[in-house]
Short mmCIF file of N, CA and C in Angstrom, two decimals:
data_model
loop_
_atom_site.label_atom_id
_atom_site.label_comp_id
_atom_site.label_asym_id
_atom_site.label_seq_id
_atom_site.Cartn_x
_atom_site.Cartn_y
_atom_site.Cartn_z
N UNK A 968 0.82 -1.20 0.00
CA UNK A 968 0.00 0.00 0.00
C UNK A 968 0.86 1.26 0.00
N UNK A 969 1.78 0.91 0.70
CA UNK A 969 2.48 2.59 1.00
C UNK A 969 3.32 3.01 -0.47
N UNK A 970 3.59 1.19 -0.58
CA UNK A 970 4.57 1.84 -2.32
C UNK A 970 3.59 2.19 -3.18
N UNK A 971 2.66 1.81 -3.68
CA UNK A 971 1.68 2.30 -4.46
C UNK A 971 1.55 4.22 -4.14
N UNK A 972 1.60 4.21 -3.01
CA UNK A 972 1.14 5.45 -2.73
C UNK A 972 2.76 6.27 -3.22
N UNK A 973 3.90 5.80 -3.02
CA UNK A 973 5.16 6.46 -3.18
C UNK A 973 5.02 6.57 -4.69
N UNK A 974 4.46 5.60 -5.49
CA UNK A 974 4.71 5.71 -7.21
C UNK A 974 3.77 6.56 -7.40
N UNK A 975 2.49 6.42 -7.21
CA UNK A 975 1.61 7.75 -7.23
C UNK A 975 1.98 9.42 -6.90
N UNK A 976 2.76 9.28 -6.02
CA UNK A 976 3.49 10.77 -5.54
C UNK A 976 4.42 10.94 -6.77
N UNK A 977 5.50 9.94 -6.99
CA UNK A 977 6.32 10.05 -7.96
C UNK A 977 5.92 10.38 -9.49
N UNK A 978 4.37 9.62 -9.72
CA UNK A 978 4.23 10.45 -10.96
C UNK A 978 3.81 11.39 -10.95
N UNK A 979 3.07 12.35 -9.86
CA UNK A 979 2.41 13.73 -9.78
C UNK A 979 3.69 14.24 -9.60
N UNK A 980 4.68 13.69 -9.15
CA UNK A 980 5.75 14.95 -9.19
C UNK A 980 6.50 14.83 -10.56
N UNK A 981 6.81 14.35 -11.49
CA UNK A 981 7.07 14.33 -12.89
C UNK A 981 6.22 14.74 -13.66
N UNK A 982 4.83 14.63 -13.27
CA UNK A 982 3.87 15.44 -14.02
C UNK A 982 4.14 17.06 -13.20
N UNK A 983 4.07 17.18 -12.54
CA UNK A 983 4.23 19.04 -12.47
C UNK A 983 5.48 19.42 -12.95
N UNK A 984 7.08 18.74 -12.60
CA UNK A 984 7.74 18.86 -13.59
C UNK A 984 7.65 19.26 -14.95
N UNK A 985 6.97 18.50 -15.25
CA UNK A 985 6.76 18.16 -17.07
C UNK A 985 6.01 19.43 -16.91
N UNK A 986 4.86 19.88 -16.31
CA UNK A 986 4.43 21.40 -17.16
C UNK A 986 5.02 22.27 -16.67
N UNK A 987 5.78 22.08 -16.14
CA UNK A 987 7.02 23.50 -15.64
C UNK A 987 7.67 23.82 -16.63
N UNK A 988 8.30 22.29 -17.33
CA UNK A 988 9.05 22.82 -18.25
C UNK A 988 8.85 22.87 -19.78
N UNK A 989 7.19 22.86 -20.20
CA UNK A 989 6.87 22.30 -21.65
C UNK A 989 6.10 23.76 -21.30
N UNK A 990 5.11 23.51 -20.41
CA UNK A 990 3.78 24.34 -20.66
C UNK A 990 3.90 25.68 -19.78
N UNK A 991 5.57 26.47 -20.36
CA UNK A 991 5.87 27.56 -19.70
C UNK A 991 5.32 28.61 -20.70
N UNK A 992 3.82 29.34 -20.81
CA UNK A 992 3.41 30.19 -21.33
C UNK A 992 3.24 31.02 -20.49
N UNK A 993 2.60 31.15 -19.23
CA UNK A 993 2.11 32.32 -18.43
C UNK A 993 3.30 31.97 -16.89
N UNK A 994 3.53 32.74 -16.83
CA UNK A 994 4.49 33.19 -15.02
C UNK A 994 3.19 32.26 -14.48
N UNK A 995 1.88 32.75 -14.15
CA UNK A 995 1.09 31.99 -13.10
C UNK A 995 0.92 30.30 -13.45
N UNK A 996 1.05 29.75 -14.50
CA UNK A 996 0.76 28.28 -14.29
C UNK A 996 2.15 27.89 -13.93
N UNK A 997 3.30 28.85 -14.20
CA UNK A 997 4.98 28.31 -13.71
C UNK A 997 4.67 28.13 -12.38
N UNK A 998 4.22 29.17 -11.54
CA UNK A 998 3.93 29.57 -10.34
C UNK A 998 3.60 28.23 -9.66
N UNK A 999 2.15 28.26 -10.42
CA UNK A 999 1.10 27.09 -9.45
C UNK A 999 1.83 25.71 -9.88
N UNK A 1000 2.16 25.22 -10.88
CA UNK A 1000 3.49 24.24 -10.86
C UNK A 1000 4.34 23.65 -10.55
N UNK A 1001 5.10 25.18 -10.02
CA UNK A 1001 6.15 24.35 -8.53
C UNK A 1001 5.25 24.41 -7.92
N UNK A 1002 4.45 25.14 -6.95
CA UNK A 1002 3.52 24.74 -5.86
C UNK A 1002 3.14 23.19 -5.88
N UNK A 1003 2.67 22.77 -7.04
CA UNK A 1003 2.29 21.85 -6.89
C UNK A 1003 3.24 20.71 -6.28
N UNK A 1004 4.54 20.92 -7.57
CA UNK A 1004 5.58 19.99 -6.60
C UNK A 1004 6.02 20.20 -5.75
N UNK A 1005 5.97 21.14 -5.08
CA UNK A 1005 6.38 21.57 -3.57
C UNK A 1005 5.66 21.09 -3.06
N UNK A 1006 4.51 20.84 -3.16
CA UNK A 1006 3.48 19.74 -2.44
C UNK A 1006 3.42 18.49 -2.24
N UNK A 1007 3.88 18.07 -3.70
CA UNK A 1007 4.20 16.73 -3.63
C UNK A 1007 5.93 15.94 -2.85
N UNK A 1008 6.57 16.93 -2.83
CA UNK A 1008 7.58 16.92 -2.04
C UNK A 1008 7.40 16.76 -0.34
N UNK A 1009 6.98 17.42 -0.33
CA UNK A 1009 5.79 17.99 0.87
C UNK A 1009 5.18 16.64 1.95
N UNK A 1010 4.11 15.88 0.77
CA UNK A 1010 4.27 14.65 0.65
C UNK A 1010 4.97 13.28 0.88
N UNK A 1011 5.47 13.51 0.33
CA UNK A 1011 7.11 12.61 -0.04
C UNK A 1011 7.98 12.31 1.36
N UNK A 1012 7.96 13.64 1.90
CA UNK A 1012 9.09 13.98 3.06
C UNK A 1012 8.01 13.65 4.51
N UNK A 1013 6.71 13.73 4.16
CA UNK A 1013 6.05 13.15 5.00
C UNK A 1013 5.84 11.92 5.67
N UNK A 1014 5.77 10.99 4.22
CA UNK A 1014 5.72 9.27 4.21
C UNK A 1014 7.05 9.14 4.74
N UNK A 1015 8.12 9.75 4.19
CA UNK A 1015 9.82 8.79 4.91
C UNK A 1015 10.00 9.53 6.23
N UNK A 1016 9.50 10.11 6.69
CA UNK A 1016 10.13 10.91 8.28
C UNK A 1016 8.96 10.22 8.82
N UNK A 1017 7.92 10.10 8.54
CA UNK A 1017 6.85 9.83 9.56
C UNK A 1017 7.10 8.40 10.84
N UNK A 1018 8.17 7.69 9.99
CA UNK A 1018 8.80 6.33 10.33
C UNK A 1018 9.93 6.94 11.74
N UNK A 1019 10.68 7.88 11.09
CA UNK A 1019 11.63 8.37 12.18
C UNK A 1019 11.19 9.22 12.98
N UNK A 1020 10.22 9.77 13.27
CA UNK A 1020 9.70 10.93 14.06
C UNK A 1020 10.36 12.25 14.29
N UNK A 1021 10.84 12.55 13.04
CA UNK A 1021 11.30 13.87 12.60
C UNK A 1021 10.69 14.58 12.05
N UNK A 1022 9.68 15.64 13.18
CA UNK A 1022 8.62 15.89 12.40
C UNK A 1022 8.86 17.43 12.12
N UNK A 1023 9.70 17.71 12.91
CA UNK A 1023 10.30 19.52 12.89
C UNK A 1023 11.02 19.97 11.44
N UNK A 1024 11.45 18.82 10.70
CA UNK A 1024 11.91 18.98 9.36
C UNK A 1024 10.48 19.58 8.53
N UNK A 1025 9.90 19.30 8.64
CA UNK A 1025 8.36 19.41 7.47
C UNK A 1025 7.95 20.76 8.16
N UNK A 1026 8.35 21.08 9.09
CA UNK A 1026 8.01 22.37 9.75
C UNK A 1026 8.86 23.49 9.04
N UNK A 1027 9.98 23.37 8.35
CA UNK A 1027 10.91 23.99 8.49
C UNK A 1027 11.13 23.71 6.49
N UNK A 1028 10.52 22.98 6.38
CA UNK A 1028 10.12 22.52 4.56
C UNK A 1028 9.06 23.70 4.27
N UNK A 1029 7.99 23.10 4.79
CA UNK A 1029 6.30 24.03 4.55
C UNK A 1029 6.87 26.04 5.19
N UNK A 1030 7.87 25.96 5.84
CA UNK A 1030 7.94 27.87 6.00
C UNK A 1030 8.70 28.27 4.41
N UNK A 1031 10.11 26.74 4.28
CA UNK A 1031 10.51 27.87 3.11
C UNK A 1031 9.72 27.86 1.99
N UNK A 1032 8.40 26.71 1.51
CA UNK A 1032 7.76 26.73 0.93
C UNK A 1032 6.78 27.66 0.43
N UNK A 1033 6.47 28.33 1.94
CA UNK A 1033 5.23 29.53 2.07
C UNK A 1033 6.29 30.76 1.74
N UNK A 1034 7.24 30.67 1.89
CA UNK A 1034 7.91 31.93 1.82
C UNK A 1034 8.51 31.96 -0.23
N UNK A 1035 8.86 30.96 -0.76
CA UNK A 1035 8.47 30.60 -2.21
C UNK A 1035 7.82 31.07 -2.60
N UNK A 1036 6.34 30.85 -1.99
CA UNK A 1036 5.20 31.12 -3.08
C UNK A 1036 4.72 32.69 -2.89
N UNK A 1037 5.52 33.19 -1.54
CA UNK A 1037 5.00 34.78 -1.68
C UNK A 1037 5.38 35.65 -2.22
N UNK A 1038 7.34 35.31 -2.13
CA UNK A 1038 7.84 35.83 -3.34
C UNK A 1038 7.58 35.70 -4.65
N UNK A 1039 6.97 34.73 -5.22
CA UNK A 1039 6.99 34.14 -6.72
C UNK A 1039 5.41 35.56 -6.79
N UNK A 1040 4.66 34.91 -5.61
CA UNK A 1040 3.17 36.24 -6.13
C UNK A 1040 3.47 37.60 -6.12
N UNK A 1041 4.60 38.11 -5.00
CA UNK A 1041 5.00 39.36 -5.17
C UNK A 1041 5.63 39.65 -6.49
N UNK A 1042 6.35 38.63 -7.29
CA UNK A 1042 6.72 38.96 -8.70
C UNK A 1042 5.87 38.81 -9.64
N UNK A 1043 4.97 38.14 -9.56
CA UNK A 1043 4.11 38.10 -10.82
C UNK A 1043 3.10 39.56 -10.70
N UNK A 1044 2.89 40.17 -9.56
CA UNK A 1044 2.30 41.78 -9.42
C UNK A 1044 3.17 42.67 -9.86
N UNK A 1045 4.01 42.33 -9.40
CA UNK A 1045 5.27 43.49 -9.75
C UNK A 1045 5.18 43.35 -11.56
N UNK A 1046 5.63 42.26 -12.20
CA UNK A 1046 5.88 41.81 -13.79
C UNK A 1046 4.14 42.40 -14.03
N UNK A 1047 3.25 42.14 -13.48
CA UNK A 1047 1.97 42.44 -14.46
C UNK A 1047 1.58 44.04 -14.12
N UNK A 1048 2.16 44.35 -13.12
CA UNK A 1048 2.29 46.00 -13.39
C UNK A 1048 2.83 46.62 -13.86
N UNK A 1049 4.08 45.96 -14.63
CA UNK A 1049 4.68 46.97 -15.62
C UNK A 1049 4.22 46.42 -17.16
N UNK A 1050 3.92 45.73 -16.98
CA UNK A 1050 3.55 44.87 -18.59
C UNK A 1050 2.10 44.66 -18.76
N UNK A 1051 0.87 44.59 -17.78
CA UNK A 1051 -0.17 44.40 -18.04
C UNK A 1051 -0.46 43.18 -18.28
N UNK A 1052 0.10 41.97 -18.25
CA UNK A 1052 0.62 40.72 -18.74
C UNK A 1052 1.30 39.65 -18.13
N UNK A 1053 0.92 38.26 -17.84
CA UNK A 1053 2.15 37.50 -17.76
C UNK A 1053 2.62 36.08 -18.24
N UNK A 1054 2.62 37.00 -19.71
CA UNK A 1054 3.37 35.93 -20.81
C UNK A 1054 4.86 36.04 -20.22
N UNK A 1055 5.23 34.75 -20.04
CA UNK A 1055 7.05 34.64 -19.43
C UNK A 1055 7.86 34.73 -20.64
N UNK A 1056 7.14 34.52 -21.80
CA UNK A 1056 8.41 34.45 -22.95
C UNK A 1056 8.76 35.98 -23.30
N UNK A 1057 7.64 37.28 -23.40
CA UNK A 1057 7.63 38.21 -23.61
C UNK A 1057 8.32 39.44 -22.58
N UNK A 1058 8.24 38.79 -21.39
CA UNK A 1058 9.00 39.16 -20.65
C UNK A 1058 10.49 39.78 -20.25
N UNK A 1059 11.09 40.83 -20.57
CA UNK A 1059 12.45 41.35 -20.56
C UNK A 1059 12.77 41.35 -19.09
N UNK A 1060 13.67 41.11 -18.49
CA UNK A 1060 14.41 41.40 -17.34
C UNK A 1060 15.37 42.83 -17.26
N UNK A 1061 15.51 43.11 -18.90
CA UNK A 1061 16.32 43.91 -18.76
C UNK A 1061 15.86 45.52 -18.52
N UNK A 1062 14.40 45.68 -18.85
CA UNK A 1062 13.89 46.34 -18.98
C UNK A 1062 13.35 47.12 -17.69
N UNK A 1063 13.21 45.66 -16.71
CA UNK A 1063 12.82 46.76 -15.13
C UNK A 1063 13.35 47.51 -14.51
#
């Protein structure tokens, strides 16, 4: 049961992979993407510590996680206030 459940994690995390790196049209589905595998990581680190009772690690996973996704939203406001937009290919860096 538990491996079933580890290959199941393993393909949701190759599937968010995979549209990270194919189905990079907009900053926000990049965004929600990693989230996702940050979740599934998330996951992951749950099933193998849960055995050792190291549970302060996932504490200390899920802050830099939350702190990831606030920066990534503080940039996609910042990028769609100067561009109106957030196509990532159209996007200049050099320009801000």
């Amino acid at each position: 049961m538990l491996m079933k459940m580890f290959i199941m994690l393993l393909l949701f995390f190759f599937t968010g992979l995979y549209k990270f790196s194919v189905k990079n049209n907009h900053l926000l589905i990049m965004l929600l993407s990693l989230e996702f595998v940050s979740l599934i990581i998330f996951f992951m680190l749950m099933i193998n510590l849960w055995m050792f009772s190291e549970k302060y690690v996932l504490m200390y996973y899920l802050t830099f996680c939350v702190c990831e996704g606030a920066f990534g939203l503080s940039l996609l406001v910042m990028f769609s206030s100067f561009s109106s937009y957030d196509y990532f290919q159209n996007l200049s860096f050099l320009k801000c």
